[in-house]
CSV table of C-alpha atoms in Angstrom, one decimal:
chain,number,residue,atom,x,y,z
F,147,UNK,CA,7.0,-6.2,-42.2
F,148,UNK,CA,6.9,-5.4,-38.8
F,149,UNK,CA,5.6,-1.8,-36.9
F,150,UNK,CA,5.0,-1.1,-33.6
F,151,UNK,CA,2.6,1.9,-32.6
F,152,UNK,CA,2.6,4.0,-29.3
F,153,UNK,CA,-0.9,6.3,-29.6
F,154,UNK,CA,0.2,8.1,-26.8
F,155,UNK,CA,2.5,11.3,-27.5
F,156,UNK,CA,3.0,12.3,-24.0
F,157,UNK,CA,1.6,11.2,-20.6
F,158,UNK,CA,2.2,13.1,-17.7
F,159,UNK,CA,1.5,11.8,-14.0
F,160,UNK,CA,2.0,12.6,-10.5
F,161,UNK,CA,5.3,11.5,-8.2
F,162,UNK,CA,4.4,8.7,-6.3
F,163,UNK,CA,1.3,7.7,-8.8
F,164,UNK,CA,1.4,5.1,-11.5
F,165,UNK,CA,1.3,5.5,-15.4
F,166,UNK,CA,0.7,3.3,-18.0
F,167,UNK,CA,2.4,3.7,-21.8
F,168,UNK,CA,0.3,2.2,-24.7
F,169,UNK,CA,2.1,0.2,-27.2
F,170,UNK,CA,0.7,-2.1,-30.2
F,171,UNK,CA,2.7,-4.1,-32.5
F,172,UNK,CA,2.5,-6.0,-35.8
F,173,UNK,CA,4.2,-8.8,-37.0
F,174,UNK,CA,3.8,-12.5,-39.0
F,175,UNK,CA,6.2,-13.4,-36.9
F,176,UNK,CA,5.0,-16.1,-34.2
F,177,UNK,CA,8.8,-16.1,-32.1
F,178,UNK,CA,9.4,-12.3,-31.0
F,179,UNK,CA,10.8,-10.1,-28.1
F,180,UNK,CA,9.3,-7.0,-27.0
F,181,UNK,CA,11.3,-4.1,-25.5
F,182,UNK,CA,10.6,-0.7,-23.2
F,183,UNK,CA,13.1,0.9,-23.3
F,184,UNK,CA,14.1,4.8,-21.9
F,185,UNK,CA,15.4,7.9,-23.2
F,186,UNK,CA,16.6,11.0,-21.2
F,187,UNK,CA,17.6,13.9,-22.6
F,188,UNK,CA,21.1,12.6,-22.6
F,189,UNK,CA,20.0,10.8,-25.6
F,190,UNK,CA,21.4,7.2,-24.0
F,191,UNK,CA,19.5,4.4,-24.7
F,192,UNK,CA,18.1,2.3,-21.3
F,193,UNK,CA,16.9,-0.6,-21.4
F,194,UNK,CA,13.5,-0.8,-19.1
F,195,UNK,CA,12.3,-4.5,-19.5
F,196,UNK,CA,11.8,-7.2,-21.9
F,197,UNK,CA,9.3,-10.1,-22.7
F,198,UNK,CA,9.9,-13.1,-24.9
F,199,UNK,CA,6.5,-13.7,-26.6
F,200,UNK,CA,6.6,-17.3,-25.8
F,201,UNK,CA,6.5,-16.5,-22.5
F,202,UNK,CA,3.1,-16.0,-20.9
F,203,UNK,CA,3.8,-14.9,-17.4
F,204,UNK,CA,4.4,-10.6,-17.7
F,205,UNK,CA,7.9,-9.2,-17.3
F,206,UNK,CA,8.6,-7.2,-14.2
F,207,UNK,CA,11.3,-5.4,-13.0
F,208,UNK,CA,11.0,-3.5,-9.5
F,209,UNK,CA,8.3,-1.0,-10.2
F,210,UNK,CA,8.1,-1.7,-14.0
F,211,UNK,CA,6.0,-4.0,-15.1
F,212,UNK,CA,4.3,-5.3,-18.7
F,213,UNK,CA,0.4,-6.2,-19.6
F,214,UNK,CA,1.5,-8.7,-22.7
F,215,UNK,CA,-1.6,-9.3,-24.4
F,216,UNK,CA,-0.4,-11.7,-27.3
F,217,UNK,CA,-4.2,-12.0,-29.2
F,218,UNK,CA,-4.4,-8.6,-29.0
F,219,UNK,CA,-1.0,-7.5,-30.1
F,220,UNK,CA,-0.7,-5.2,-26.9
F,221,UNK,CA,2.2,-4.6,-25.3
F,222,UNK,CA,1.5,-1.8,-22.3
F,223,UNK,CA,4.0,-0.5,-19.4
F,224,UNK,CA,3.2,0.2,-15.6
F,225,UNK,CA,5.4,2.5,-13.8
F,226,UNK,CA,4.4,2.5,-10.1
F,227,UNK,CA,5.8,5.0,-7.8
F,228,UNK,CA,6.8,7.5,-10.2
F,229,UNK,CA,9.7,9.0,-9.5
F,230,UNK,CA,11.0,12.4,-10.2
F,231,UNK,CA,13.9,10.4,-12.9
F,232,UNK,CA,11.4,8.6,-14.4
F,233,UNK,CA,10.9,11.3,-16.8
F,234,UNK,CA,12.0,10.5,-20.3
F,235,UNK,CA,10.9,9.4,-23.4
F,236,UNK,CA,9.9,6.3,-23.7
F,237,UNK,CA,10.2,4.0,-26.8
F,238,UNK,CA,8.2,0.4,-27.1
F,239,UNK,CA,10.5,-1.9,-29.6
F,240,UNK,CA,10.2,-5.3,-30.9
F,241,UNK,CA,12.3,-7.9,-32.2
F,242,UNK,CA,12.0,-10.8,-34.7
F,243,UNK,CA,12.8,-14.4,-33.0
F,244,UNK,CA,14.8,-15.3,-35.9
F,245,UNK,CA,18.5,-14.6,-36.9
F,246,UNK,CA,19.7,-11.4,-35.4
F,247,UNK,CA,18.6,-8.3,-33.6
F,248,UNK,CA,17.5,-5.9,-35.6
F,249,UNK,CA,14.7,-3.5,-33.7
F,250,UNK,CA,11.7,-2.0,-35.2
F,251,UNK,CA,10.7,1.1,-32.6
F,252,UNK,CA,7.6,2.9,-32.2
F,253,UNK,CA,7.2,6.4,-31.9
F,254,UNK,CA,7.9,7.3,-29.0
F,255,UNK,CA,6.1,8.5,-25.9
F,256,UNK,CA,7.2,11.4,-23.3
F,257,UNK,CA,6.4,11.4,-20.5
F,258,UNK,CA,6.2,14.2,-17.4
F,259,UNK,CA,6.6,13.8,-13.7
F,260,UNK,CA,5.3,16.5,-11.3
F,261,UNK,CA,6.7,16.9,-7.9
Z,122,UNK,CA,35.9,1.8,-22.0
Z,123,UNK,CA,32.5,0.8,-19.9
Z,124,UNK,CA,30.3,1.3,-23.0
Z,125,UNK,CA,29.6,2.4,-26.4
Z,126,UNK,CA,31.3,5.7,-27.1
Z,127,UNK,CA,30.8,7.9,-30.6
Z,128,UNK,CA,31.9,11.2,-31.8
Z,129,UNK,CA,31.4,13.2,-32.2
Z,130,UNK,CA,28.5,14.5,-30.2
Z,131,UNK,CA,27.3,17.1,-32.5
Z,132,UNK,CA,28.5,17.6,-36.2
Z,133,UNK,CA,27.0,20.4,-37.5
Z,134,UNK,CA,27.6,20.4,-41.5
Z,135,UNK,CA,26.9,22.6,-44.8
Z,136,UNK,CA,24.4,20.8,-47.5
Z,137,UNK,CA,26.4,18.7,-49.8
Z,138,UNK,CA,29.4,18.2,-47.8
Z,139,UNK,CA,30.5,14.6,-46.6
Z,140,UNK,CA,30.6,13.7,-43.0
Z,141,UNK,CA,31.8,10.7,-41.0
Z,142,UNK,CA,30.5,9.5,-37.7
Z,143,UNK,CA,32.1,7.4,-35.6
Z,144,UNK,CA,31.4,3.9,-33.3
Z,145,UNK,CA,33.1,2.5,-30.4
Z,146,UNK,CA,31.2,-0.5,-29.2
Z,147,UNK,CA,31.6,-2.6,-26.4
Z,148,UNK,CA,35.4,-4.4,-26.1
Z,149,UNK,CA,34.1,-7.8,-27.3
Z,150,UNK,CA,30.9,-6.9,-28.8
Z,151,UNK,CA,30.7,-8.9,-31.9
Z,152,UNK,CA,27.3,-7.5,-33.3
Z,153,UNK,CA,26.6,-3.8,-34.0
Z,154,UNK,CA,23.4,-1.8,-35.3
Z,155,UNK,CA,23.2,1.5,-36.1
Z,156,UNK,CA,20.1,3.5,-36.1
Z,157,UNK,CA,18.9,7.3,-37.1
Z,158,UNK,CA,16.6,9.0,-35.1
Z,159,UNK,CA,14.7,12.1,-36.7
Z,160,UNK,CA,13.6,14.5,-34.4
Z,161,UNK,CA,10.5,13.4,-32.4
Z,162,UNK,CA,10.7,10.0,-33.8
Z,163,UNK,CA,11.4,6.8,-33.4
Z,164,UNK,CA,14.5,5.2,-34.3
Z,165,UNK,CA,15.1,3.9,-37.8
Z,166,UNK,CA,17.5,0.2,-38.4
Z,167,UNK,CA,20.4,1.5,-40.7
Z,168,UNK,CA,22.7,-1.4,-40.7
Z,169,UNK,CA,23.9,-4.5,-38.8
Z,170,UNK,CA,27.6,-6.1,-38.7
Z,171,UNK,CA,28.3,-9.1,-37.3
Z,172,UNK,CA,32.3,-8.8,-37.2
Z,173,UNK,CA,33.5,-7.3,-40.4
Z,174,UNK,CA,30.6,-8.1,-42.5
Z,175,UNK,CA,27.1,-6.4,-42.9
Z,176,UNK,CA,25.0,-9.2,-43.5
Z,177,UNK,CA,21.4,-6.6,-43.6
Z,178,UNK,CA,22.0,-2.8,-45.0
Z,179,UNK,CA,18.4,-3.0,-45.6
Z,180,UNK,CA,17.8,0.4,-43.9
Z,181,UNK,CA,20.4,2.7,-45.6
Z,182,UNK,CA,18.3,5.1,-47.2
Z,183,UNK,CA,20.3,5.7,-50.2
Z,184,UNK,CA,23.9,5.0,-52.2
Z,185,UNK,CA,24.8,8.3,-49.8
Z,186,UNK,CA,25.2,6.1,-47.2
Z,187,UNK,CA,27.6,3.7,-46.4
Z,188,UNK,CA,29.3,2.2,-43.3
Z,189,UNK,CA,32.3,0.0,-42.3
Z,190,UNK,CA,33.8,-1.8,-39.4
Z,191,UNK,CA,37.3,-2.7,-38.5
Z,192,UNK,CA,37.4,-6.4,-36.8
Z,193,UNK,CA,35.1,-6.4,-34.3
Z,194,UNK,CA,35.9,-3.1,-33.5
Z,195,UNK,CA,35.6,0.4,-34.5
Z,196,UNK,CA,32.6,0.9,-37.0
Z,197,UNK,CA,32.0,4.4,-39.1
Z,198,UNK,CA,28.9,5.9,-40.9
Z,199,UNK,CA,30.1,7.7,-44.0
Z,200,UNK,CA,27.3,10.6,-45.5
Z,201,UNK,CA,28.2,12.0,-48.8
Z,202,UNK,CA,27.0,15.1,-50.3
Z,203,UNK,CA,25.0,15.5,-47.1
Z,204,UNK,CA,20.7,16.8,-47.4
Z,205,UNK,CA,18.9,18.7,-44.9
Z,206,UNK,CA,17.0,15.5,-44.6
Z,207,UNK,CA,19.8,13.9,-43.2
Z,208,UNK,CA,19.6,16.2,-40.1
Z,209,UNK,CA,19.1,13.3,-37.5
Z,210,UNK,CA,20.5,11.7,-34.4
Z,211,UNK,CA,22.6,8.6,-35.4
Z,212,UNK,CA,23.1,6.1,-32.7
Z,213,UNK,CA,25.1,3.0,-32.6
Z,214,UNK,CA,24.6,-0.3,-30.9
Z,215,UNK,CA,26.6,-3.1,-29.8
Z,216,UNK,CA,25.7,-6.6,-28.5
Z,217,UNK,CA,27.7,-9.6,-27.1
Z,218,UNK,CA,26.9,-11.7,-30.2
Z,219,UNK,CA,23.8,-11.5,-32.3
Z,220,UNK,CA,22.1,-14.2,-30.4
Z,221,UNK,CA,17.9,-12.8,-29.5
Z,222,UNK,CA,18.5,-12.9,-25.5
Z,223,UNK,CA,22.1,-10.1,-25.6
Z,224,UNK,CA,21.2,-7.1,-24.7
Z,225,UNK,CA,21.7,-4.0,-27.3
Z,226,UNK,CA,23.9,-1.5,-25.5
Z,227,UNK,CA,23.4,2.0,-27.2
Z,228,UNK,CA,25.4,4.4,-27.4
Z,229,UNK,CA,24.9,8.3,-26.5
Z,230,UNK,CA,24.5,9.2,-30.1
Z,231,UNK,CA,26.0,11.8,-33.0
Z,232,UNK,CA,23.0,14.2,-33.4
Z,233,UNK,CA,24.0,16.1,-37.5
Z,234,UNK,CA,22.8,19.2,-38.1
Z,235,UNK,CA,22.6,20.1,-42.2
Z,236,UNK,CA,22.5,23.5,-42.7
Protein backbone atom coordinates (compact mmCIF):
# COMPACT_ATOMS: atom_id res chain seq x y z
CA UNK A 1 0.00 0.00 0.00
CA UNK A 2 1.02 3.31 -0.61
CA UNK A 3 0.22 6.86 1.68
CA UNK A 4 1.51 10.04 1.41
CA UNK A 5 1.38 12.48 4.55
CA UNK A 6 1.38 16.45 4.53
CA UNK A 7 1.86 17.37 8.57
CA UNK A 8 1.23 20.72 7.74
CA UNK A 9 -2.68 21.85 7.79
CA UNK A 10 -2.10 25.32 6.76
CA UNK A 11 0.93 27.58 6.16
CA UNK A 12 0.50 31.07 5.76
CA UNK A 13 3.33 33.50 4.43
CA UNK A 14 4.06 36.89 3.27
CA UNK A 15 3.67 38.26 -0.67
CA UNK A 16 6.93 38.32 -2.05
CA UNK A 17 8.40 35.74 0.69
CA UNK A 18 8.97 32.02 0.20
CA UNK A 19 7.02 28.94 1.75
CA UNK A 20 7.85 25.59 1.88
CA UNK A 21 4.87 22.57 2.10
CA UNK A 22 5.96 19.28 3.84
CA UNK A 23 5.13 16.13 2.28
CA UNK A 24 6.29 12.38 3.13
CA UNK A 25 5.38 9.37 1.25
CA UNK A 26 5.32 5.54 1.58
CA UNK A 27 5.65 3.10 -0.86
CA UNK A 28 7.58 -0.61 -1.79
CA UNK A 29 7.55 0.71 -4.82
CA UNK A 30 11.21 1.50 -6.18
CA UNK A 31 9.82 3.27 -9.85
CA UNK A 32 7.40 6.25 -8.74
CA UNK A 33 6.23 9.83 -9.65
CA UNK A 34 5.60 12.43 -7.25
CA UNK A 35 3.09 15.30 -7.78
CA UNK A 36 2.20 19.01 -6.17
CA UNK A 37 -0.42 19.79 -7.30
CA UNK A 38 -3.06 23.12 -6.57
CA UNK A 39 -6.48 23.59 -5.62
CA UNK A 40 -8.36 27.01 -5.61
CA UNK A 41 -11.59 27.41 -4.42
CA UNK A 42 -12.84 26.72 -7.84
CA UNK A 43 -12.25 23.16 -6.88
CA UNK A 44 -10.00 22.54 -10.38
CA UNK A 45 -7.23 20.52 -10.14
CA UNK A 46 -3.60 22.27 -11.23
CA UNK A 47 -1.01 20.59 -11.75
CA UNK A 48 2.19 22.42 -9.91
CA UNK A 49 5.29 20.09 -10.74
CA UNK A 50 6.39 16.67 -10.95
CA UNK A 51 9.50 14.36 -10.21
CA UNK A 52 10.15 10.91 -11.52
CA UNK A 53 11.90 9.15 -8.63
CA UNK A 54 14.62 7.92 -10.84
CA UNK A 55 15.55 11.11 -11.44
CA UNK A 56 17.94 12.73 -9.00
CA UNK A 57 18.29 16.28 -10.08
CA UNK A 58 14.94 18.33 -8.25
CA UNK A 59 12.04 19.50 -10.43
CA UNK A 60 11.60 23.15 -10.98
CA UNK A 61 9.21 25.12 -12.56
CA UNK A 62 9.65 29.12 -12.56
CA UNK A 63 9.30 29.90 -8.88
CA UNK A 64 8.33 26.28 -7.86
CA UNK A 65 10.64 24.09 -6.97
CA UNK A 66 11.06 20.39 -5.11
CA UNK A 67 13.70 19.14 -2.25
CA UNK A 68 13.32 15.22 -3.34
CA UNK A 69 14.95 13.43 -0.67
CA UNK A 70 14.52 9.70 -1.91
CA UNK A 71 16.26 7.85 1.55
CA UNK A 72 14.20 9.86 3.41
CA UNK A 73 10.96 9.53 1.71
CA UNK A 74 10.57 13.49 1.61
CA UNK A 75 9.07 15.18 -0.98
CA UNK A 76 8.89 19.22 0.11
CA UNK A 77 7.71 22.36 -2.20
CA UNK A 78 9.33 25.87 -2.47
CA UNK A 79 7.26 28.65 -3.55
CA UNK A 80 9.45 31.79 -4.00
CA UNK A 81 7.86 35.11 -4.56
CA UNK A 82 4.59 34.43 -3.24
CA UNK A 83 2.10 35.80 -5.06
CA UNK A 84 -1.25 37.01 -4.04
CA UNK A 85 -2.84 33.67 -6.49
CA UNK A 86 -0.79 31.47 -4.94
CA UNK A 87 -3.28 30.82 -2.40
CA UNK A 88 -4.85 27.50 -2.56
CA UNK A 89 -4.77 24.31 -1.18
CA UNK A 90 -2.28 22.34 -1.90
CA UNK A 91 -2.20 18.50 -2.33
CA UNK A 92 1.29 16.32 -2.43
CA UNK A 93 0.38 13.03 -4.64
CA UNK A 94 2.23 10.04 -5.75
CA UNK A 95 2.15 7.52 -8.34
CA UNK A 96 3.16 3.88 -8.77
CA UNK A 97 5.82 3.43 -11.87
CA UNK A 98 4.00 0.47 -12.97
CA UNK A 99 0.81 0.00 -15.21
CA UNK A 100 -1.41 2.95 -14.90
CA UNK A 101 -2.01 6.18 -13.11
CA UNK A 102 -3.80 5.80 -10.31
CA UNK A 103 -2.93 8.64 -7.50
CA UNK A 104 -2.70 8.26 -3.84
CA UNK A 105 -3.07 12.07 -2.27
CA UNK A 106 -2.13 13.39 0.99
CA UNK A 107 -4.15 15.45 2.96
CA UNK A 108 -3.95 18.46 1.96
CA UNK A 109 -2.32 21.64 2.94
CA UNK A 110 -3.74 25.43 2.74
CA UNK A 111 -2.09 27.83 2.45
CA UNK A 112 -2.55 31.93 2.97
CA UNK A 113 -0.93 34.82 1.28
CA UNK A 114 -0.98 38.28 2.93
CA UNK A 115 -0.64 41.40 0.87
CA UNK B 1 -14.44 21.34 -25.32
CA UNK B 2 -10.85 22.59 -23.85
CA UNK B 3 -11.09 20.29 -20.85
CA UNK B 4 -12.88 17.98 -18.62
CA UNK B 5 -16.40 19.17 -18.06
CA UNK B 6 -19.06 17.41 -15.25
CA UNK B 7 -22.41 18.14 -14.11
CA UNK B 8 -23.66 18.88 -12.48
CA UNK B 9 -21.87 21.28 -10.17
CA UNK B 10 -23.83 20.73 -7.13
CA UNK B 11 -26.48 17.92 -6.58
CA UNK B 12 -27.97 18.25 -3.58
CA UNK B 13 -30.00 14.85 -2.69
CA UNK B 14 -32.43 13.27 0.08
CA UNK B 15 -30.85 10.07 1.97
CA UNK B 16 -31.70 6.97 0.05
CA UNK B 17 -32.35 8.44 -3.22
CA UNK B 18 -30.14 7.47 -6.35
CA UNK B 19 -28.08 10.09 -8.06
CA UNK B 20 -25.92 10.09 -11.25
CA UNK B 21 -22.93 12.24 -11.94
CA UNK B 22 -21.60 12.94 -14.93
CA UNK B 23 -17.89 12.95 -16.90
CA UNK B 24 -16.81 14.67 -19.97
CA UNK B 25 -13.05 14.07 -20.42
CA UNK B 26 -10.80 15.33 -22.77
CA UNK B 27 -11.76 14.62 -26.79
CA UNK B 28 -9.25 11.76 -27.12
CA UNK B 29 -8.50 10.93 -23.62
CA UNK B 30 -8.41 7.28 -23.47
CA UNK B 31 -7.83 6.87 -19.59
CA UNK B 32 -10.13 8.22 -16.92
CA UNK B 33 -10.03 8.25 -12.96
CA UNK B 34 -12.42 9.35 -10.83
CA UNK B 35 -11.92 10.43 -7.32
CA UNK B 36 -14.06 11.61 -4.11
CA UNK B 37 -12.96 14.17 -2.03
CA UNK B 38 -14.54 14.55 1.58
CA UNK B 39 -14.51 17.75 3.00
CA UNK B 40 -11.01 18.85 4.12
CA UNK B 41 -9.49 15.82 2.68
CA UNK B 42 -7.60 14.44 0.38
CA UNK B 43 -8.76 12.86 -2.61
CA UNK B 44 -9.75 9.19 -2.63
CA UNK B 45 -9.07 6.71 -6.24
CA UNK B 46 -12.66 5.42 -7.07
CA UNK B 47 -12.18 3.95 -10.39
CA UNK B 48 -10.01 3.84 -13.65
CA UNK B 49 -11.19 3.10 -17.37
CA UNK B 50 -8.97 2.63 -19.95
CA UNK B 51 -11.63 2.86 -23.00
CA UNK B 52 -14.70 0.96 -22.09
CA UNK B 53 -13.31 -1.21 -19.55
CA UNK B 54 -12.48 -0.66 -15.74
CA UNK B 55 -9.55 -2.60 -15.28
CA UNK B 56 -9.15 -1.38 -11.12
CA UNK B 57 -12.61 -0.54 -9.15
CA UNK B 58 -10.51 -1.07 -6.17
CA UNK B 59 -11.69 2.14 -4.55
CA UNK B 60 -15.53 1.99 -4.82
CA UNK B 61 -16.59 1.89 -1.38
CA UNK B 62 -19.46 -0.28 -1.72
CA UNK B 63 -22.01 -2.40 -4.20
CA UNK B 64 -23.72 1.42 -4.01
CA UNK B 65 -21.38 2.45 -6.35
CA UNK B 66 -20.95 1.84 -9.78
CA UNK B 67 -19.73 3.60 -12.90
CA UNK B 68 -19.65 3.33 -16.74
CA UNK B 69 -18.15 4.76 -19.77
CA UNK B 70 -19.34 5.01 -23.31
CA UNK B 71 -16.26 4.47 -25.87
CA UNK B 72 -13.75 6.61 -24.89
CA UNK B 73 -16.09 9.09 -24.05
CA UNK B 74 -18.65 10.06 -21.72
CA UNK B 75 -18.20 8.19 -18.26
CA UNK B 76 -21.08 8.30 -15.28
CA UNK B 77 -20.87 7.66 -11.46
CA UNK B 78 -24.15 5.94 -10.40
CA UNK B 79 -25.02 6.31 -6.19
CA UNK B 80 -27.87 4.26 -5.20
CA UNK B 81 -29.84 4.65 -2.13
CA UNK B 82 -27.55 7.58 -1.32
CA UNK B 83 -25.92 7.99 2.87
CA UNK B 84 -24.99 11.16 4.40
CA UNK B 85 -21.62 9.66 4.18
CA UNK B 86 -21.66 9.99 0.62
CA UNK B 87 -21.77 13.86 1.00
CA UNK B 88 -18.35 14.47 -1.02
CA UNK B 89 -16.87 16.23 -3.95
CA UNK B 90 -16.54 13.76 -6.90
CA UNK B 91 -13.95 14.67 -9.45
CA UNK B 92 -13.13 13.09 -12.73
CA UNK B 93 -9.87 12.75 -14.56
CA UNK B 94 -8.75 12.14 -17.93
CA UNK B 95 -5.39 11.35 -19.44
CA UNK B 96 -3.97 10.95 -23.10
CA UNK B 97 -3.41 7.23 -22.48
CA UNK B 98 -2.55 5.57 -19.29
CA UNK B 99 1.14 5.70 -19.93
CA UNK B 100 3.12 7.23 -16.15
CA UNK B 101 4.50 10.49 -18.08
CA UNK B 102 0.39 11.89 -19.43
CA UNK B 103 -0.66 14.27 -17.42
CA UNK B 104 -4.11 13.77 -15.38
CA UNK B 105 -6.34 16.66 -16.42
CA UNK B 106 -9.10 17.13 -13.62
CA UNK B 107 -12.05 18.24 -13.85
CA UNK B 108 -13.92 21.05 -11.78
CA UNK B 109 -15.85 18.50 -9.75
CA UNK B 110 -19.67 17.50 -8.69
CA UNK B 111 -19.64 18.40 -4.98
CA UNK B 112 -23.31 16.04 -3.44
CA UNK B 113 -24.87 17.17 -0.70
CA UNK B 114 -27.00 14.18 1.30
CA UNK B 115 -29.47 15.56 3.32
Amino acid sequence: AQTVTQSQPEMSVQEAETVTLSCTYDTSESDYYLFWYKQPPSRQMILVIRQEAYKQQNATENRFSVNFQKAAKSFSLKISDSQLGDAAMYFCALRRGTSYGKLTFGQGTILTVHP
Amino acid sequence: GAGVSQSPSNKVTEKGKDVELRCDPISGHTALYWYRQRLGQGLEFLIYFQGNSAPDKSGLPSDRFSAERTGESVSTLTIQRTQQEDSAVYLCASSLTRELFDEQFFGPGTRLTVL
